[in-house]
PDB file of C-alpha atoms in Angstrom:
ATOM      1  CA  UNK A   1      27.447  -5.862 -10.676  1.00  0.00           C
ATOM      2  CA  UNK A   2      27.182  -2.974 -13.212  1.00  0.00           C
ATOM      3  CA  UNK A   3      23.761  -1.697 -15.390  1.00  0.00           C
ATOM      4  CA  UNK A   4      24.919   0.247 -18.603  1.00  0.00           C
ATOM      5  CA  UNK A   5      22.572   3.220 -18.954  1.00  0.00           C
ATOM      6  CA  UNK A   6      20.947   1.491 -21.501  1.00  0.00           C
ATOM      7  CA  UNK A   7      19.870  -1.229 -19.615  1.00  0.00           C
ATOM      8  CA  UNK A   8      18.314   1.245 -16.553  1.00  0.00           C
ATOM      9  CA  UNK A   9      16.785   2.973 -19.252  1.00  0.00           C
ATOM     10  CA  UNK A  10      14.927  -0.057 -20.815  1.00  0.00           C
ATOM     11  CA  UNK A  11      13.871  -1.268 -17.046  1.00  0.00           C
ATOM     12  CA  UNK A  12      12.957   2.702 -16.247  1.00  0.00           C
ATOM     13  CA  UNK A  13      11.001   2.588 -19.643  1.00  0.00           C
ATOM     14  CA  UNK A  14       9.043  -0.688 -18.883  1.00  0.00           C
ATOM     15  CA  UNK A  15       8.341   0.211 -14.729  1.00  0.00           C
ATOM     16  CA  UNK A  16       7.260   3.156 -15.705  1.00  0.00           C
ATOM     17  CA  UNK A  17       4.663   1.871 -18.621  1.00  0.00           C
ATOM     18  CA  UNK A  18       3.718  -0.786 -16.144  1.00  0.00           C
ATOM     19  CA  UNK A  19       3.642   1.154 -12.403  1.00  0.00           C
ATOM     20  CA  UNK A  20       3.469   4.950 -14.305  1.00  0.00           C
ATOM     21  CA  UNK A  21       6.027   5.956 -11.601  1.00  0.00           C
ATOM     22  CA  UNK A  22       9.337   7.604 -13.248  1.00  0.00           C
ATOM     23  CA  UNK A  23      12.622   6.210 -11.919  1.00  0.00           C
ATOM     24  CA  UNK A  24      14.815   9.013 -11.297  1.00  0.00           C
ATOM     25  CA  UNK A  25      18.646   8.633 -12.307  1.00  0.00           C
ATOM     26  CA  UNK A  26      19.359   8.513  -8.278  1.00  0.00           C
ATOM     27  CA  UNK A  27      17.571   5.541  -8.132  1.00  0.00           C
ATOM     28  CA  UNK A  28      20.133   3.618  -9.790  1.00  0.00           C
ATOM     29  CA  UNK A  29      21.928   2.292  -7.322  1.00  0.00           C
ATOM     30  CA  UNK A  30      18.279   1.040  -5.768  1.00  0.00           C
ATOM     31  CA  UNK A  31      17.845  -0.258  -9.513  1.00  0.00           C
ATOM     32  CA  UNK A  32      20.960  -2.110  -9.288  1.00  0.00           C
ATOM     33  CA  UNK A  33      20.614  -3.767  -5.597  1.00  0.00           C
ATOM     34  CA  UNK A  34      17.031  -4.811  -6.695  1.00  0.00           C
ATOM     35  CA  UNK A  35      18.276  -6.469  -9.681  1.00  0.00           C
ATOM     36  CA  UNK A  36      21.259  -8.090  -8.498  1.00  0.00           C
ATOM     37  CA  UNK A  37      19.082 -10.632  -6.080  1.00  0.00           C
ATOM     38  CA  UNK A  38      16.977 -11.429  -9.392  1.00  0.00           C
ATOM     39  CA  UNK A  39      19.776 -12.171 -11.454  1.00  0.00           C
ATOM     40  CA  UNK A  40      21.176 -14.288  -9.133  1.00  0.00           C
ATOM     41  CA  UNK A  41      18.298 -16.024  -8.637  1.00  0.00           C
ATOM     42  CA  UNK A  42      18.585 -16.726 -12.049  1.00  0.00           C
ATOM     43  CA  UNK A  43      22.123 -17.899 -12.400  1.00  0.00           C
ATOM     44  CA  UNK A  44      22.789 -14.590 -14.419  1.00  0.00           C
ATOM     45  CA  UNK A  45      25.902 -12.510 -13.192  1.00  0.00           C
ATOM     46  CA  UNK A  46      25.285  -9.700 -15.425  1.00  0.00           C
ATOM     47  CA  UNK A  47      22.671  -7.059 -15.223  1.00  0.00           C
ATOM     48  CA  UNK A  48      22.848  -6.428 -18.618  1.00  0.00           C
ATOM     49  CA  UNK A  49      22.236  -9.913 -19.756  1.00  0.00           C
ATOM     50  CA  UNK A  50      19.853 -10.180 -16.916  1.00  0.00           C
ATOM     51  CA  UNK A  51      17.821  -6.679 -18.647  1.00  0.00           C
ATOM     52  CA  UNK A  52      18.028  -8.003 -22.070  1.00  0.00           C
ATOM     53  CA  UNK A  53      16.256 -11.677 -20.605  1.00  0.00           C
ATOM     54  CA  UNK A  54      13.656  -9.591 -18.803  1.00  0.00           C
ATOM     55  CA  UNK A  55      12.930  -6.521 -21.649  1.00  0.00           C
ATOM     56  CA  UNK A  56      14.340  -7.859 -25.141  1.00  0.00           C
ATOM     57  CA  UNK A  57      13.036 -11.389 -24.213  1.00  0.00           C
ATOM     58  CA  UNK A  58       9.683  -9.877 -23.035  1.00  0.00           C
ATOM     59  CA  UNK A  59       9.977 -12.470 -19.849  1.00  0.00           C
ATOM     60  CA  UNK A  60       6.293 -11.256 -18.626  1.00  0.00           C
ATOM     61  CA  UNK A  61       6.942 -13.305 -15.293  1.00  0.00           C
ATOM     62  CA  UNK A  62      10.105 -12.118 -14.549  1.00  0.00           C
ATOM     63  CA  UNK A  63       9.051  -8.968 -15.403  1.00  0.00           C
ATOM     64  CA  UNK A  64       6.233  -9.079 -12.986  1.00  0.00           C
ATOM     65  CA  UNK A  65       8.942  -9.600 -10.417  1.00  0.00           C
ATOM     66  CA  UNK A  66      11.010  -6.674 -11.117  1.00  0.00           C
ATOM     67  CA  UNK A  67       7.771  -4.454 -10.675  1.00  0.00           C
ATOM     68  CA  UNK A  68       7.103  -6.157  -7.574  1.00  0.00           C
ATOM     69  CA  UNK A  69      11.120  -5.465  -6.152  1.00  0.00           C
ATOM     70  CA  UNK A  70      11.139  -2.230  -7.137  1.00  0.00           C
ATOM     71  CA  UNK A  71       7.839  -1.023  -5.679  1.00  0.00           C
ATOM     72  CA  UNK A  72       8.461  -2.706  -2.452  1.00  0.00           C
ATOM     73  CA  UNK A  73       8.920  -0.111   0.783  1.00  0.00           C
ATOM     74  CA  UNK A  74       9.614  -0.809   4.566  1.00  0.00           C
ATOM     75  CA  UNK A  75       6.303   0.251   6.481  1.00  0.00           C
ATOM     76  CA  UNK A  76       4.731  -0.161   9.538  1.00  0.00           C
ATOM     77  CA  UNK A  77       1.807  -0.527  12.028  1.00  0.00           C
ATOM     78  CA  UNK A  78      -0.290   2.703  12.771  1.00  0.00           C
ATOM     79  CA  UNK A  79       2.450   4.802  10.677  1.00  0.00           C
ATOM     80  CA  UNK A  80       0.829   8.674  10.431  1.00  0.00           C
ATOM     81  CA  UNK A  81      -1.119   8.174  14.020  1.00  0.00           C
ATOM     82  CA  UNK A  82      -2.971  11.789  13.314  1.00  0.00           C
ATOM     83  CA  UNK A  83      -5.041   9.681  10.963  1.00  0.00           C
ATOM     84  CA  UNK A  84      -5.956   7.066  13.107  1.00  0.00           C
ATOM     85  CA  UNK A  85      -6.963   9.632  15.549  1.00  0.00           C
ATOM     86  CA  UNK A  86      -9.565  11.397  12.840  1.00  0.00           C
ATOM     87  CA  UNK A  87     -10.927   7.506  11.831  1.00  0.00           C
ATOM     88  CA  UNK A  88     -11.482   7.169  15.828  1.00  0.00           C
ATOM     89  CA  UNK A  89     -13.734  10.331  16.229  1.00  0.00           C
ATOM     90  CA  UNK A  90     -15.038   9.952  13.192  1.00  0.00           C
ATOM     91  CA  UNK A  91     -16.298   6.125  14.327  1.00  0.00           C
ATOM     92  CA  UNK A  92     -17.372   7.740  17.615  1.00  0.00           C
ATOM     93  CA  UNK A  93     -19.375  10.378  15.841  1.00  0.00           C
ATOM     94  CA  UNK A  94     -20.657   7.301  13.373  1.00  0.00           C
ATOM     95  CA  UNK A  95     -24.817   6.524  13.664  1.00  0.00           C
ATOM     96  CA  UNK A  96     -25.892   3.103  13.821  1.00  0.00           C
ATOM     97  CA  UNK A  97     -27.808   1.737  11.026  1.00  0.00           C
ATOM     98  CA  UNK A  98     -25.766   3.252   7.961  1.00  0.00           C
ATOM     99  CA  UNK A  99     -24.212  -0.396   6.859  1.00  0.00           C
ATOM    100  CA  UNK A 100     -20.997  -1.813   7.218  1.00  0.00           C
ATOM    101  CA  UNK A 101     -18.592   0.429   7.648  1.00  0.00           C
ATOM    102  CA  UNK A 102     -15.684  -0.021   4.368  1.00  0.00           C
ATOM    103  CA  UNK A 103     -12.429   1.458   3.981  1.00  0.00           C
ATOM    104  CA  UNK A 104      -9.483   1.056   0.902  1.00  0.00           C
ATOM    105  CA  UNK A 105      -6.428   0.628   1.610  1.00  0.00           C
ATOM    106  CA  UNK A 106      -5.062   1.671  -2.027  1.00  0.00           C
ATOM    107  CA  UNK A 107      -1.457   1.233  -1.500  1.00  0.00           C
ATOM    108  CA  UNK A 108      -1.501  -1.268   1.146  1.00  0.00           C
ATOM    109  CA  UNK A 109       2.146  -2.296   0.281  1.00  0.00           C
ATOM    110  CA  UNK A 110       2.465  -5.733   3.381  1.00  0.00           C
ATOM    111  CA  UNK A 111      -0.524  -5.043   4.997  1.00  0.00           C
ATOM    112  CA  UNK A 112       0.181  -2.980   7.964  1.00  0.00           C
ATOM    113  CA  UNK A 113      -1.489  -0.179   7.174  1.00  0.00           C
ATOM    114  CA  UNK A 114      -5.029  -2.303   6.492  1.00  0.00           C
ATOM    115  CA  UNK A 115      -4.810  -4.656   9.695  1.00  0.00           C
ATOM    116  CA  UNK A 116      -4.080  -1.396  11.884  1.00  0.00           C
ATOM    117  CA  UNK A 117      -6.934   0.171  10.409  1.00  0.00           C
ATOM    118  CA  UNK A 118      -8.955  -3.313  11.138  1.00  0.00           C
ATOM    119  CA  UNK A 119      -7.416  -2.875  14.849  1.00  0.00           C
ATOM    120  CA  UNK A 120      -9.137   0.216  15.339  1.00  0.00           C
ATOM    121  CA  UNK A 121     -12.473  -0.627  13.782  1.00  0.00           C
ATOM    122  CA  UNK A 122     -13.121  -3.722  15.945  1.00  0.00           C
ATOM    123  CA  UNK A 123     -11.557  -1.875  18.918  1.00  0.00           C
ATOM    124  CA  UNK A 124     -14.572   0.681  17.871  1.00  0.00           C
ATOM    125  CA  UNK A 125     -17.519  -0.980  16.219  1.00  0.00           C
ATOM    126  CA  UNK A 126     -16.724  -4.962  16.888  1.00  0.00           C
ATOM    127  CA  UNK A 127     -15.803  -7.953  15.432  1.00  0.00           C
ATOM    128  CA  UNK A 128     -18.943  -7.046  12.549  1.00  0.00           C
ATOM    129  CA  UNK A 129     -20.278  -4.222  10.567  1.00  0.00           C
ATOM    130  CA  UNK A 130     -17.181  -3.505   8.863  1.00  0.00           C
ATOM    131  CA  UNK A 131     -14.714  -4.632   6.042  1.00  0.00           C
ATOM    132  CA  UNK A 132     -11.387  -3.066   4.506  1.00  0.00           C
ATOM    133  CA  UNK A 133      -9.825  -3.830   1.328  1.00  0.00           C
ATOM    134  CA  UNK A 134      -6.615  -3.701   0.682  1.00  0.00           C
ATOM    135  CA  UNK A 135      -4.248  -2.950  -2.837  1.00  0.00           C
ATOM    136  CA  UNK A 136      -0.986  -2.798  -4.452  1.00  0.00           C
ATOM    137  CA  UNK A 137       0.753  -3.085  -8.049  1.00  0.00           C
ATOM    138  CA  UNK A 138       3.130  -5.910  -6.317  1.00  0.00           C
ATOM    139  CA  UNK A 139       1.678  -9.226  -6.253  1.00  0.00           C
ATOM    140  CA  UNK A 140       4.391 -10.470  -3.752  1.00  0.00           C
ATOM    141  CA  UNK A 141       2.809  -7.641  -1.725  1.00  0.00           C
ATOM    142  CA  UNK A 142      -0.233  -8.293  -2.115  1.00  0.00           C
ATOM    143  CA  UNK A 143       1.077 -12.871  -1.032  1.00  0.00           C
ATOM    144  CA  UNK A 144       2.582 -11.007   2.187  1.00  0.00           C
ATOM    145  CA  UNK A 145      -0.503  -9.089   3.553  1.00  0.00           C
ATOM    146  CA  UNK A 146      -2.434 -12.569   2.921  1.00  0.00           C
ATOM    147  CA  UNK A 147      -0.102 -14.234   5.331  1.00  0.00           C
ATOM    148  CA  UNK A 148      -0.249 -11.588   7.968  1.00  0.00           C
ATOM    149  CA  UNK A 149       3.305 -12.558   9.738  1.00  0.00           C
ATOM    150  CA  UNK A 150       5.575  -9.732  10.600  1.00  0.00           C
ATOM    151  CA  UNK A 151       8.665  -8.837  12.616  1.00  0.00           C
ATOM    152  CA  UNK A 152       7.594  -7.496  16.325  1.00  0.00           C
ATOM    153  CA  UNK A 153       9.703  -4.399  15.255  1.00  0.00           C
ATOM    154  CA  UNK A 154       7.091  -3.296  12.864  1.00  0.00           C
ATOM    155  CA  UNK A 155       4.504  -2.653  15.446  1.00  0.00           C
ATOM    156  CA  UNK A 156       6.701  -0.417  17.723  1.00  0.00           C
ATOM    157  CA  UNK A 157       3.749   1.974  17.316  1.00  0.00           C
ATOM    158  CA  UNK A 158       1.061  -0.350  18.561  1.00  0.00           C
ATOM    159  CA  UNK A 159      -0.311  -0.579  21.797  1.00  0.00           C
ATOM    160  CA  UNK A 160       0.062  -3.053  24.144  1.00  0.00           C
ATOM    161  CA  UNK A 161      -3.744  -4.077  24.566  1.00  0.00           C
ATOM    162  CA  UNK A 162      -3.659  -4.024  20.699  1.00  0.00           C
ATOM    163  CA  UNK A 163      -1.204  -6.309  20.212  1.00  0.00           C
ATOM    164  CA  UNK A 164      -2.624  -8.635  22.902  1.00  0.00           C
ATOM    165  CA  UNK A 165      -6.149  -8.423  21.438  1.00  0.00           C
ATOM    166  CA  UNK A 166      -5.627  -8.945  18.119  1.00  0.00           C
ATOM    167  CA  UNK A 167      -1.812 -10.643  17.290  1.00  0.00           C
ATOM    168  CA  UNK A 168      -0.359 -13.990  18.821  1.00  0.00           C
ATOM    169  CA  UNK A 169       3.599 -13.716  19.471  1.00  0.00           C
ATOM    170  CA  UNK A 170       5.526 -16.325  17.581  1.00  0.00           C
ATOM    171  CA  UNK A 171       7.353 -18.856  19.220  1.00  0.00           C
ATOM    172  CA  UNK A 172      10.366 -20.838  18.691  1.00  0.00           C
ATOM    173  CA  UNK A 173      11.331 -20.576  14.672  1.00  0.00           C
ATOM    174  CA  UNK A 174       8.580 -17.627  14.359  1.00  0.00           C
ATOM    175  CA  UNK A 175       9.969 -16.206  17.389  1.00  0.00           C
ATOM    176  CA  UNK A 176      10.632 -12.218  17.185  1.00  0.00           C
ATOM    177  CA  UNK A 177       7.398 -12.038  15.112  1.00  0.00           C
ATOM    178  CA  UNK A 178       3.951 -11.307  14.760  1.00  0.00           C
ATOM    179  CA  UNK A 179       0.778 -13.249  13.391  1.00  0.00           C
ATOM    180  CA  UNK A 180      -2.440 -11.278  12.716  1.00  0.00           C
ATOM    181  CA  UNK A 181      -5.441 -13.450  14.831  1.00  0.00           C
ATOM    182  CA  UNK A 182      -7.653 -14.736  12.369  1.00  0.00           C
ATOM    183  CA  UNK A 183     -11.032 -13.264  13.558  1.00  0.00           C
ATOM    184  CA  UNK A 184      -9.348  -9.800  12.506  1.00  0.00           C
ATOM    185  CA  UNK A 185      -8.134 -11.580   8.868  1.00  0.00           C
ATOM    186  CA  UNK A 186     -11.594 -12.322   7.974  1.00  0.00           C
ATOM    187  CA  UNK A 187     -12.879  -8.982   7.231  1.00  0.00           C
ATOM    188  CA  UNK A 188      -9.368  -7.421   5.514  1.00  0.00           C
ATOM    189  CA  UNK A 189      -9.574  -8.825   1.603  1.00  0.00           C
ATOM    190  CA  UNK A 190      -6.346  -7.738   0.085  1.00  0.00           C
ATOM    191  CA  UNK A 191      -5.953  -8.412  -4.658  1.00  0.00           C
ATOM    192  CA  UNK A 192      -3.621  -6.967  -6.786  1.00  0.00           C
ATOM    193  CA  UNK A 193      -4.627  -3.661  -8.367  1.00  0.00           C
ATOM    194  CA  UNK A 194      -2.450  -0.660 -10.348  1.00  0.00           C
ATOM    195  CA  UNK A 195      -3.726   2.773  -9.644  1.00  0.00           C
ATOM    196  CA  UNK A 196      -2.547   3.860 -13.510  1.00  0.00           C
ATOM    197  CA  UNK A 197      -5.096   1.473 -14.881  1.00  0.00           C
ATOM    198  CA  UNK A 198      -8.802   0.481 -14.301  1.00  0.00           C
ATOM    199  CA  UNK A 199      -9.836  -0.848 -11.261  1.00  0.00           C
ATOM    200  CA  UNK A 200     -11.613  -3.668  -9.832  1.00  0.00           C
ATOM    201  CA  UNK A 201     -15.378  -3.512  -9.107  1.00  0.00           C
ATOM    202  CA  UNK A 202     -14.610  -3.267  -5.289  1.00  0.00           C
ATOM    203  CA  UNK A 203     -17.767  -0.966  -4.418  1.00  0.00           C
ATOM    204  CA  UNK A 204     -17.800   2.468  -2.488  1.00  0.00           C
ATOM    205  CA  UNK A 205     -15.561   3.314   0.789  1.00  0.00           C
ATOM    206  CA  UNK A 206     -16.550   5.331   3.538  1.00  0.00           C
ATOM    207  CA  UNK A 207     -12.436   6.091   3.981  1.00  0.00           C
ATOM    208  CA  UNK A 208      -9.654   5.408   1.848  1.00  0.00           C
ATOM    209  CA  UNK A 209      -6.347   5.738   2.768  1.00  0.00           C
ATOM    210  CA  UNK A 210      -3.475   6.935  -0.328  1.00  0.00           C
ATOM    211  CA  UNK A 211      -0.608   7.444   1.251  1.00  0.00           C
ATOM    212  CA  UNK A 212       2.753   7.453   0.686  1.00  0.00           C
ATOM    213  CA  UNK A 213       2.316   7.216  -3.427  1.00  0.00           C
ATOM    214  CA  UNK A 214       1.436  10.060  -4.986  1.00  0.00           C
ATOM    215  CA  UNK A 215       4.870  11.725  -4.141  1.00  0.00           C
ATOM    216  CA  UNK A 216       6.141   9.014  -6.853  1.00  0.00           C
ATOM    217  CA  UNK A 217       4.041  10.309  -9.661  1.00  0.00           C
ATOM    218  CA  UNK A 218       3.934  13.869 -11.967  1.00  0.00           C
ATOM    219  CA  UNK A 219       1.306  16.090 -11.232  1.00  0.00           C
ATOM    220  CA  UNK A 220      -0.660  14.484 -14.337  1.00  0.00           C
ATOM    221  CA  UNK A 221      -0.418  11.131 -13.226  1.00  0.00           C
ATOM    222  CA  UNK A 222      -1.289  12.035  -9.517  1.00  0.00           C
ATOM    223  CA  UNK A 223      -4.448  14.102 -11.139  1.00  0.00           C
ATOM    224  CA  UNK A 224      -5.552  10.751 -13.010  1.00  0.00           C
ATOM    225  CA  UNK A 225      -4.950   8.671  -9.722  1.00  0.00           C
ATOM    226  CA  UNK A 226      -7.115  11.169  -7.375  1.00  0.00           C
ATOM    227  CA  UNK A 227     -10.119  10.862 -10.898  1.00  0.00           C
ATOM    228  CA  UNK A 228      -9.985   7.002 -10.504  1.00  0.00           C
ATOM    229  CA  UNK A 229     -10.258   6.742  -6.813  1.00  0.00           C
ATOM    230  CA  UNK A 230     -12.447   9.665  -5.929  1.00  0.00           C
ATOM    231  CA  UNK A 231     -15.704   8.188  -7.434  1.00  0.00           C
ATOM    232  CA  UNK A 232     -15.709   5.437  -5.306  1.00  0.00           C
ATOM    233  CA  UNK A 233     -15.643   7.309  -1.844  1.00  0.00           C
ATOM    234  CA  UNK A 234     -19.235   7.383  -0.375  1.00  0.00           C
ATOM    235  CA  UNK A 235     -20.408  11.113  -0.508  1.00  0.00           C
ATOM    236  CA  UNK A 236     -19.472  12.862   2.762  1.00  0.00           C
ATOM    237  CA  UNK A 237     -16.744  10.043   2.980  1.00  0.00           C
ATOM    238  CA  UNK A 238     -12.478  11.126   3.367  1.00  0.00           C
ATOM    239  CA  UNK A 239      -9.584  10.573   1.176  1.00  0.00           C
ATOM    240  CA  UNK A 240      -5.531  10.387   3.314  1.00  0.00           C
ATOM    241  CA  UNK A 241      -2.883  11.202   1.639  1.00  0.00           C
ATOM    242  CA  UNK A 242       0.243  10.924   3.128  1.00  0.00           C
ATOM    243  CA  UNK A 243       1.810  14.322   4.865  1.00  0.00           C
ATOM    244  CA  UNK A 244       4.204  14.590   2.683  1.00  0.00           C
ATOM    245  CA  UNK A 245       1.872  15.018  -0.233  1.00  0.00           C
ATOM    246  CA  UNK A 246      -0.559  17.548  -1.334  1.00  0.00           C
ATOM    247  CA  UNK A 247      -3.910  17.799  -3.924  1.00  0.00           C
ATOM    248  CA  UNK A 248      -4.050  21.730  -3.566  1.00  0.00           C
ATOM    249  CA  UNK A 249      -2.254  21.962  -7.448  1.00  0.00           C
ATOM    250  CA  UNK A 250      -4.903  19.478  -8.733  1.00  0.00           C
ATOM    251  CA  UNK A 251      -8.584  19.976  -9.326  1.00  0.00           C
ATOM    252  CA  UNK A 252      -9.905  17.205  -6.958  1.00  0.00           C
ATOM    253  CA  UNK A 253     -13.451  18.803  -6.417  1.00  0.00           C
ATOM    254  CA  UNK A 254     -11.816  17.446  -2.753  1.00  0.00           C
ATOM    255  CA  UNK A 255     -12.258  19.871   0.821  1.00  0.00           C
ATOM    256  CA  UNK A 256      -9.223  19.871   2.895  1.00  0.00           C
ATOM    257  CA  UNK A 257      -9.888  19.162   6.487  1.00  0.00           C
ATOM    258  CA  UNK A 258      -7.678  18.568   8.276  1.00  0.00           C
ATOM    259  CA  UNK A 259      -3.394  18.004   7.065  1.00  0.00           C
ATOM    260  CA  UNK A 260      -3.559  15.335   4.486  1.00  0.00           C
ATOM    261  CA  UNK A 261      -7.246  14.552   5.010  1.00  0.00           C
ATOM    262  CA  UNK A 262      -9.763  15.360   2.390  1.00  0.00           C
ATOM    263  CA  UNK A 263     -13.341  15.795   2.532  1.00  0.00           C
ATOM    264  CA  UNK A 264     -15.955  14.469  -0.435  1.00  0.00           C
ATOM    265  CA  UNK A 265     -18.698  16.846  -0.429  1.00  0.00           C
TER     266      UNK A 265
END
């Protein structure tokens, strides 16, 4: 299938309204794949007639799926292990009596990056005394973390004693995967959330982890991210970023700690 420029401008026009990430003219080809399972879904063979039902049309729930296809990325379990290894000294180095322990995961994409952080926090504090919650703009995201069922491949980077702890191995039609135990499920609370827009009232974080999105925004719109989420880290509590991103162009009020670790003072 073909997309006139007219029609990737419209749908880079709307995403980037919606999401305030800019599509780039070499995503078009992304663009295009993305699309092409939609329109077929929809008995449509031609993008542009396909763009016109989604933008001209103002389709609001098919439209809702196009953000969620394009914002969708391949991750994985304990991806950027440097982190994990500042969350477990920092948990070590933790005093009792200070709460339940909360961290956001504010681009949590499938959920991997939330359920290996809940990994490590009942590895080091127990079943109780802590919770994570977990984002993303994509709803169908936000459907997949919920369900917690993922191919074995995606936790290449997990320990055995991890996976044996906390996952059961699928068998028979579920073989080759995954399934987050339950126990671990209960304190991970995932909703839908866009970082361009007002939040949800989801309290104060001793952590939160923001990787792998700002390197999709302009400096403005990674300035008015950092504004929105900073407030709710606990004082003395840590922002990640991922390590191909930086805050030293933006005025954060942030301390760098460590490589894409940040310190609220």
């Amino acid at each position: 299938m073909k997309l006139s420029q007219q029609s990737f401008d419209a749908v880079a026009a709307a995403f980037h309204q919606i999401s305030g990430i800019k599509l780039v003219p070499a995503k078009r080809q992304l663009v295009i794949g993305r699309l092409q399972k939609l329109a077929g879904e929809r008995g449509l063979s031609d993008l542009d007639a396909y763009v016109d039902l989604v933008i001209k049309d103002k389709d609001q729930a098919e439209l809702v799926k196009v953000v969620d296809r394009l914002t969708t990325n391949e991750t994985y379990f304990f991806r950027e292990p440097q982190h994990f290894e500042f969350l477990a000294d920092l948990l070590r180095q933790r005093r009792p009596g200070g709460g339940d322990f909360r961290v956001w995961s504010a681009a949590s994409s499938s959920g991997e990056e939330a359920y290996s952080i809940a990994m490590l926090l009942a590895d080091k504090i127990g079943v109780r005394g802590w919770q994570i919650v977990g984002t993303d703009l994509s709803t169908a995201m936000v459907d997949a973390a919920r369900r917690a069922l993922y191919p074995m491949e995606r936790a290449r980077n997990t320990s055995p004693a991890y996976l044996k702890r906390f996952c059961l191995k699928g068998n028979g039609p579920y073989d080759g995967q995954l399934l987050v135990k339950k126990e671990l499920r209960a304190n991970v609370q995932f909703m839908q959330a866009n970082l361009m827009q007002p939040l949800p009232d989801i309290g104060m974080f001793d952590v939160v982890f923001l990787r792998n999105v700002l390197i999709y925004f302009e400096s403005d719109a990674k300035a008015e991210i950092v504004r929105r989420v900073m407030p709710l880290i606990k004082p003395g509590g840590y922002l990640f970023t991922g390590h191909s991103e930086s805050l030293s162009n933006l005025n954060t009020g942030l301390v760098a700690v460590k490589p894409a670790i940040y310190a609220r003072v």
